[in-house]
Amino acid sequence: LYAGPCRPFTPDPTSVFALHDDFDTLDTTTRWDLNGPAVVEDGVLLMDAVGSLISRVHYPEGFGIQFKARATDGDVEFWGGFQRAGDHVDQPPYVLWIERTPWPDQVFAECHLRGESMWVGDRYPRDDQWHTYRVERFLDHTDFYRDGEFMIRYDHRDWSDPLQARLHVDDDPPAVY
């Protein structure tokens, strides 16, 4: 999966990625389901207040998601990665990059599978710069990358539930993807 204003290394990213979106427009018919306010301006998705964007396709293990994001204010909570399929509810299972309480102004990897305790990776200071986040999900582990650098691996039980790609903001002012 590929989302955001960064450019892949191929002239036709749709021939490589199961889902690619430069956000020239917001396709809520075939690619995404939107819950809450969002607009697209100059290839940037701007999500305001409380909103989430989930893929219409569900992805099993063996897929990854990469997105660029920045929060435009210290009060916003945002996350992106894979989350439960079928709705916009903020419940497990999920594997994602997130910024939220209890560690405001820090971004971290988080994994929460059904029936297991939540796992939280190392925390990184949040700033107002664009960062590229990637989550690669496998049957028995999930790898997390930030700005192209491998950050941490979470080893978990075998888990193949299909999940949806998700970009989410949970506060005002906006976050941008």
PDB file of C-alpha atoms in Angstrom:
ATOM      1  CA  LEU A   1       0.000   0.000   0.000  1.00  0.00           C
ATOM      2  CA  TYR A   2       1.191   3.494  -0.697  1.00  0.00           C
ATOM      3  CA  ALA A   3      -0.433   6.743   0.299  1.00  0.00           C
ATOM      4  CA  GLY A   4       0.569  10.360   0.417  1.00  0.00           C
ATOM      5  CA  PRO A   5       2.563  12.934  -1.474  1.00  0.00           C
ATOM      6  CA  CYS A   6       5.851  10.992  -1.581  1.00  0.00           C
ATOM      7  CA  ARG A   7       6.682   9.389  -4.932  1.00  0.00           C
ATOM      8  CA  PRO A   8       7.501   5.699  -5.504  1.00  0.00           C
ATOM      9  CA  PHE A   9      10.397   4.552  -7.690  1.00  0.00           C
ATOM     10  CA  THR A  10       8.209   3.295 -10.531  1.00  0.00           C
ATOM     11  CA  PRO A  11       6.517   5.362 -13.234  1.00  0.00           C
ATOM     12  CA  ASP A  12       3.266   3.426 -12.683  1.00  0.00           C
ATOM     13  CA  PRO A  13       2.813   2.748  -8.963  1.00  0.00           C
ATOM     14  CA  THR A  14      -0.536   1.007  -9.535  1.00  0.00           C
ATOM     15  CA  SER A  15       1.395  -1.819 -11.224  1.00  0.00           C
ATOM     16  CA  VAL A  16       3.364  -2.400  -7.996  1.00  0.00           C
ATOM     17  CA  PHE A  17       1.101  -1.471  -5.078  1.00  0.00           C
ATOM     18  CA  ALA A  18      -2.253  -3.033  -4.169  1.00  0.00           C
ATOM     19  CA  LEU A  19      -3.439   0.459  -3.203  1.00  0.00           C
ATOM     20  CA  HIS A  20      -1.715   3.653  -4.301  1.00  0.00           C
ATOM     21  CA  ASP A  21      -3.075   7.125  -3.739  1.00  0.00           C
ATOM     22  CA  ASP A  22      -1.348  10.452  -4.390  1.00  0.00           C
ATOM     23  CA  PHE A  23      -4.510  12.171  -3.147  1.00  0.00           C
ATOM     24  CA  ASP A  24      -5.097  14.133  -6.324  1.00  0.00           C
ATOM     25  CA  THR A  25      -8.745  13.617  -5.371  1.00  0.00           C
ATOM     26  CA  LEU A  26     -10.431  11.727  -2.551  1.00  0.00           C
ATOM     27  CA  ASP A  27     -11.942   8.549  -4.017  1.00  0.00           C
ATOM     28  CA  THR A  28     -14.617   7.446  -1.530  1.00  0.00           C
ATOM     29  CA  THR A  29     -16.271   5.187  -4.111  1.00  0.00           C
ATOM     30  CA  THR A  30     -13.703   2.469  -4.809  1.00  0.00           C
ATOM     31  CA  ARG A  31     -10.631   3.134  -2.615  1.00  0.00           C
ATOM     32  CA  TRP A  32     -11.634   4.678   0.704  1.00  0.00           C
ATOM     33  CA  ASP A  33     -14.472   4.998   3.183  1.00  0.00           C
ATOM     34  CA  LEU A  34     -14.449   8.363   4.955  1.00  0.00           C
ATOM     35  CA  ASN A  35     -15.877   9.063   8.385  1.00  0.00           C
ATOM     36  CA  GLY A  36     -15.612  12.757   9.258  1.00  0.00           C
ATOM     37  CA  PRO A  37     -14.383  15.879   7.489  1.00  0.00           C
ATOM     38  CA  ALA A  38     -11.469  15.746   5.038  1.00  0.00           C
ATOM     39  CA  VAL A  39     -10.316  17.667   1.987  1.00  0.00           C
ATOM     40  CA  VAL A  40      -7.579  17.206  -0.578  1.00  0.00           C
ATOM     41  CA  GLU A  41      -5.400  20.177  -1.539  1.00  0.00           C
ATOM     42  CA  ASP A  42      -2.350  19.927  -3.829  1.00  0.00           C
ATOM     43  CA  GLY A  43      -1.939  16.179  -3.279  1.00  0.00           C
ATOM     44  CA  VAL A  44      -2.290  16.443   0.496  1.00  0.00           C
ATOM     45  CA  LEU A  45      -5.110  14.915   2.515  1.00  0.00           C
ATOM     46  CA  LEU A  46      -6.161  17.272   5.315  1.00  0.00           C
ATOM     47  CA  MET A  47      -8.193  15.660   8.090  1.00  0.00           C
ATOM     48  CA  ASP A  48      -9.768  17.932  10.658  1.00  0.00           C
ATOM     49  CA  ALA A  49     -11.592  17.364  13.968  1.00  0.00           C
ATOM     50  CA  VAL A  50     -12.361  13.647  14.380  1.00  0.00           C
ATOM     51  CA  GLY A  51     -12.164  11.570  11.252  1.00  0.00           C
ATOM     52  CA  SER A  52     -10.848   8.389   9.756  1.00  0.00           C
ATOM     53  CA  LEU A  53     -10.166   7.105   6.301  1.00  0.00           C
ATOM     54  CA  ILE A  54     -10.221   3.316   5.864  1.00  0.00           C
ATOM     55  CA  SER A  55      -9.520   1.266   2.765  1.00  0.00           C
ATOM     56  CA  ARG A  56     -12.456  -0.483   1.143  1.00  0.00           C
ATOM     57  CA  VAL A  57     -10.235  -3.553   0.681  1.00  0.00           C
ATOM     58  CA  HIS A  58      -9.128  -5.768   3.577  1.00  0.00           C
ATOM     59  CA  TYR A  59      -5.499  -6.952   3.688  1.00  0.00           C
ATOM     60  CA  PRO A  60      -4.191 -10.158   5.328  1.00  0.00           C
ATOM     61  CA  GLU A  61      -0.658 -10.636   6.617  1.00  0.00           C
ATOM     62  CA  GLY A  62       2.058 -10.134   4.021  1.00  0.00           C
ATOM     63  CA  PHE A  63       1.070  -6.538   3.233  1.00  0.00           C
ATOM     64  CA  GLY A  64       2.527  -3.235   4.319  1.00  0.00           C
ATOM     65  CA  ILE A  65       1.379   0.355   4.381  1.00  0.00           C
ATOM     66  CA  GLN A  66       3.534   3.426   3.927  1.00  0.00           C
ATOM     67  CA  PHE A  67       2.344   6.984   4.397  1.00  0.00           C
ATOM     68  CA  LYS A  68       3.765  10.441   4.982  1.00  0.00           C
ATOM     69  CA  ALA A  69       2.252  12.513   7.756  1.00  0.00           C
ATOM     70  CA  ARG A  70       2.764  15.538   9.924  1.00  0.00           C
ATOM     71  CA  ALA A  71       0.688  17.006  12.688  1.00  0.00           C
ATOM     72  CA  THR A  72       0.112  20.717  12.352  1.00  0.00           C
ATOM     73  CA  ASP A  73      -0.432  21.311  16.066  1.00  0.00           C
ATOM     74  CA  GLY A  74       0.616  19.719  19.360  1.00  0.00           C
ATOM     75  CA  ASP A  75      -2.968  19.020  20.418  1.00  0.00           C
ATOM     76  CA  VAL A  76      -3.829  16.618  17.608  1.00  0.00           C
ATOM     77  CA  GLU A  77      -3.761  12.841  17.969  1.00  0.00           C
ATOM     78  CA  PHE A  78      -3.217  10.821  14.795  1.00  0.00           C
ATOM     79  CA  TRP A  79      -2.471   7.312  13.676  1.00  0.00           C
ATOM     80  CA  GLY A  80      -1.916   5.303  10.521  1.00  0.00           C
ATOM     81  CA  GLY A  81      -1.463   1.633   9.769  1.00  0.00           C
ATOM     82  CA  PHE A  82      -3.757  -1.389   9.777  1.00  0.00           C
ATOM     83  CA  GLN A  83      -6.822  -1.647  11.999  1.00  0.00           C
ATOM     84  CA  ARG A  84      -9.867  -3.891  12.415  1.00  0.00           C
ATOM     85  CA  ALA A  85     -11.916  -4.530   9.304  1.00  0.00           C
ATOM     86  CA  GLY A  86     -15.483  -3.501   8.625  1.00  0.00           C
ATOM     87  CA  ASP A  87     -15.939  -0.255  10.528  1.00  0.00           C
ATOM     88  CA  HIS A  88     -14.343   2.907  11.915  1.00  0.00           C
ATOM     89  CA  VAL A  89     -14.378   1.743  15.555  1.00  0.00           C
ATOM     90  CA  ASP A  90     -11.175   2.408  17.508  1.00  0.00           C
ATOM     91  CA  GLN A  91     -10.718  -1.098  18.895  1.00  0.00           C
ATOM     92  CA  PRO A  92      -8.248  -3.957  18.371  1.00  0.00           C
ATOM     93  CA  PRO A  93      -6.880  -5.576  16.440  1.00  0.00           C
ATOM     94  CA  TYR A  94      -4.435  -3.036  15.045  1.00  0.00           C
ATOM     95  CA  VAL A  95      -0.792  -2.446  14.144  1.00  0.00           C
ATOM     96  CA  LEU A  96       0.033   1.212  13.580  1.00  0.00           C
ATOM     97  CA  TRP A  97       2.081   4.331  14.170  1.00  0.00           C
ATOM     98  CA  ILE A  98       0.305   6.606  16.605  1.00  0.00           C
ATOM     99  CA  GLU A  99       0.552   9.848  18.556  1.00  0.00           C
ATOM    100  CA  ARG A 100      -1.859  10.067  21.491  1.00  0.00           C
ATOM    101  CA  THR A 101      -2.171  10.149  25.234  1.00  0.00           C
ATOM    102  CA  PRO A 102      -0.621   9.164  27.582  1.00  0.00           C
ATOM    103  CA  TRP A 103       2.468  10.406  25.673  1.00  0.00           C
ATOM    104  CA  PRO A 104       1.453  13.602  23.893  1.00  0.00           C
ATOM    105  CA  ASP A 105       3.953  14.995  21.391  1.00  0.00           C
ATOM    106  CA  GLN A 106       5.523  11.582  20.857  1.00  0.00           C
ATOM    107  CA  VAL A 107       4.997   9.127  18.002  1.00  0.00           C
ATOM    108  CA  PHE A 108       5.328   5.399  18.604  1.00  0.00           C
ATOM    109  CA  ALA A 109       4.557   1.993  17.147  1.00  0.00           C
ATOM    110  CA  GLU A 110       1.646   0.186  18.758  1.00  0.00           C
ATOM    111  CA  CYS A 111       0.176  -3.288  18.338  1.00  0.00           C
ATOM    112  CA  HIS A 112      -2.931  -4.665  19.987  1.00  0.00           C
ATOM    113  CA  LEU A 113      -4.269  -8.069  18.979  1.00  0.00           C
ATOM    114  CA  ARG A 114      -7.514  -9.560  20.240  1.00  0.00           C
ATOM    115  CA  GLY A 115      -7.001 -11.333  23.522  1.00  0.00           C
ATOM    116  CA  GLU A 116      -3.510  -9.912  24.097  1.00  0.00           C
ATOM    117  CA  SER A 117      -2.081  -6.982  25.994  1.00  0.00           C
ATOM    118  CA  MET A 118      -1.254  -3.822  24.092  1.00  0.00           C
ATOM    119  CA  TRP A 119       2.391  -3.494  23.026  1.00  0.00           C
ATOM    120  CA  VAL A 120       4.029  -0.083  22.647  1.00  0.00           C
ATOM    121  CA  GLY A 121       7.404   0.507  20.969  1.00  0.00           C
ATOM    122  CA  ASP A 122       9.980   3.212  21.553  1.00  0.00           C
ATOM    123  CA  ARG A 123       8.682   6.780  21.482  1.00  0.00           C
ATOM    124  CA  TYR A 124      10.048   9.496  19.187  1.00  0.00           C
ATOM    125  CA  PRO A 125       9.527  13.239  19.641  1.00  0.00           C
ATOM    126  CA  ARG A 126       6.900  14.640  17.323  1.00  0.00           C
ATOM    127  CA  ASP A 127       7.759  17.750  15.354  1.00  0.00           C
ATOM    128  CA  ASP A 128       6.090  19.704  12.562  1.00  0.00           C
ATOM    129  CA  GLN A 129       8.152  18.010   9.802  1.00  0.00           C
ATOM    130  CA  TRP A 130       6.926  15.444   7.287  1.00  0.00           C
ATOM    131  CA  HIS A 131       7.857  11.888   8.244  1.00  0.00           C
ATOM    132  CA  THR A 132       7.382   8.658   6.314  1.00  0.00           C
ATOM    133  CA  TYR A 133       5.914   5.822   8.367  1.00  0.00           C
ATOM    134  CA  ARG A 134       5.700   2.198   7.270  1.00  0.00           C
ATOM    135  CA  VAL A 135       4.099  -0.862   8.873  1.00  0.00           C
ATOM    136  CA  GLU A 136       4.898  -4.299   7.387  1.00  0.00           C
ATOM    137  CA  ARG A 137       2.655  -7.025   8.714  1.00  0.00           C
ATOM    138  CA  PHE A 138       3.615 -10.709   8.639  1.00  0.00           C
ATOM    139  CA  LEU A 139       2.025 -13.835  10.099  1.00  0.00           C
ATOM    140  CA  ASP A 140       4.185 -13.903  13.254  1.00  0.00           C
ATOM    141  CA  HIS A 141       5.631 -10.369  13.513  1.00  0.00           C
ATOM    142  CA  THR A 142       5.187  -6.754  12.458  1.00  0.00           C
ATOM    143  CA  ASP A 143       8.034  -4.427  11.417  1.00  0.00           C
ATOM    144  CA  PHE A 144       7.903  -0.665  11.882  1.00  0.00           C
ATOM    145  CA  TYR A 145       9.926   1.894   9.881  1.00  0.00           C
ATOM    146  CA  ARG A 146      10.256   5.655  10.197  1.00  0.00           C
ATOM    147  CA  ASP A 147      11.821   7.785   7.465  1.00  0.00           C
ATOM    148  CA  GLY A 148      13.076   4.646   5.719  1.00  0.00           C
ATOM    149  CA  GLU A 149      14.885   3.331   8.784  1.00  0.00           C
ATOM    150  CA  PHE A 150      13.921   0.076  10.493  1.00  0.00           C
ATOM    151  CA  MET A 151      12.889   1.029  14.028  1.00  0.00           C
ATOM    152  CA  ILE A 152      11.515  -2.037  15.770  1.00  0.00           C
ATOM    153  CA  ARG A 153       9.990  -5.497  15.316  1.00  0.00           C
ATOM    154  CA  TYR A 154       7.116  -6.808  17.365  1.00  0.00           C
ATOM    155  CA  ASP A 155       6.952 -10.631  17.524  1.00  0.00           C
ATOM    156  CA  HIS A 156       3.397 -11.847  18.081  1.00  0.00           C
ATOM    157  CA  ARG A 157       1.383 -15.037  17.830  1.00  0.00           C
ATOM    158  CA  ASP A 158       0.419 -16.235  14.349  1.00  0.00           C
ATOM    159  CA  TRP A 159      -2.247 -13.827  13.218  1.00  0.00           C
ATOM    160  CA  SER A 160      -3.841 -13.591   9.790  1.00  0.00           C
ATOM    161  CA  ASP A 161      -7.018 -11.543  10.379  1.00  0.00           C
ATOM    162  CA  PRO A 162      -7.616  -9.264   7.390  1.00  0.00           C
ATOM    163  CA  LEU A 163      -7.398  -5.593   8.351  1.00  0.00           C
ATOM    164  CA  GLN A 164      -8.075  -2.291   6.626  1.00  0.00           C
ATOM    165  CA  ALA A 165      -5.533   0.423   5.944  1.00  0.00           C
ATOM    166  CA  ARG A 166      -6.417   3.395   8.141  1.00  0.00           C
ATOM    167  CA  LEU A 167      -5.466   7.042   8.513  1.00  0.00           C
ATOM    168  CA  HIS A 168      -7.085   8.707  11.501  1.00  0.00           C
ATOM    169  CA  VAL A 169      -7.125  12.018  13.352  1.00  0.00           C
ATOM    170  CA  ASP A 170      -8.742  12.401  16.749  1.00  0.00           C
ATOM    171  CA  ASP A 171      -8.801  16.031  17.750  1.00  0.00           C
ATOM    172  CA  ASP A 172      -8.751  19.535  16.417  1.00  0.00           C
ATOM    173  CA  PRO A 173      -6.682  21.100  14.757  1.00  0.00           C
ATOM    174  CA  PRO A 174      -5.848  19.021  11.697  1.00  0.00           C
ATOM    175  CA  ALA A 175      -3.262  16.456  10.775  1.00  0.00           C
ATOM    176  CA  VAL A 176      -2.177  16.067   7.174  1.00  0.00           C
ATOM    177  CA  TYR A 177      -1.251  12.953   5.159  1.00  0.00           C
TER     178      TYR A 177
END
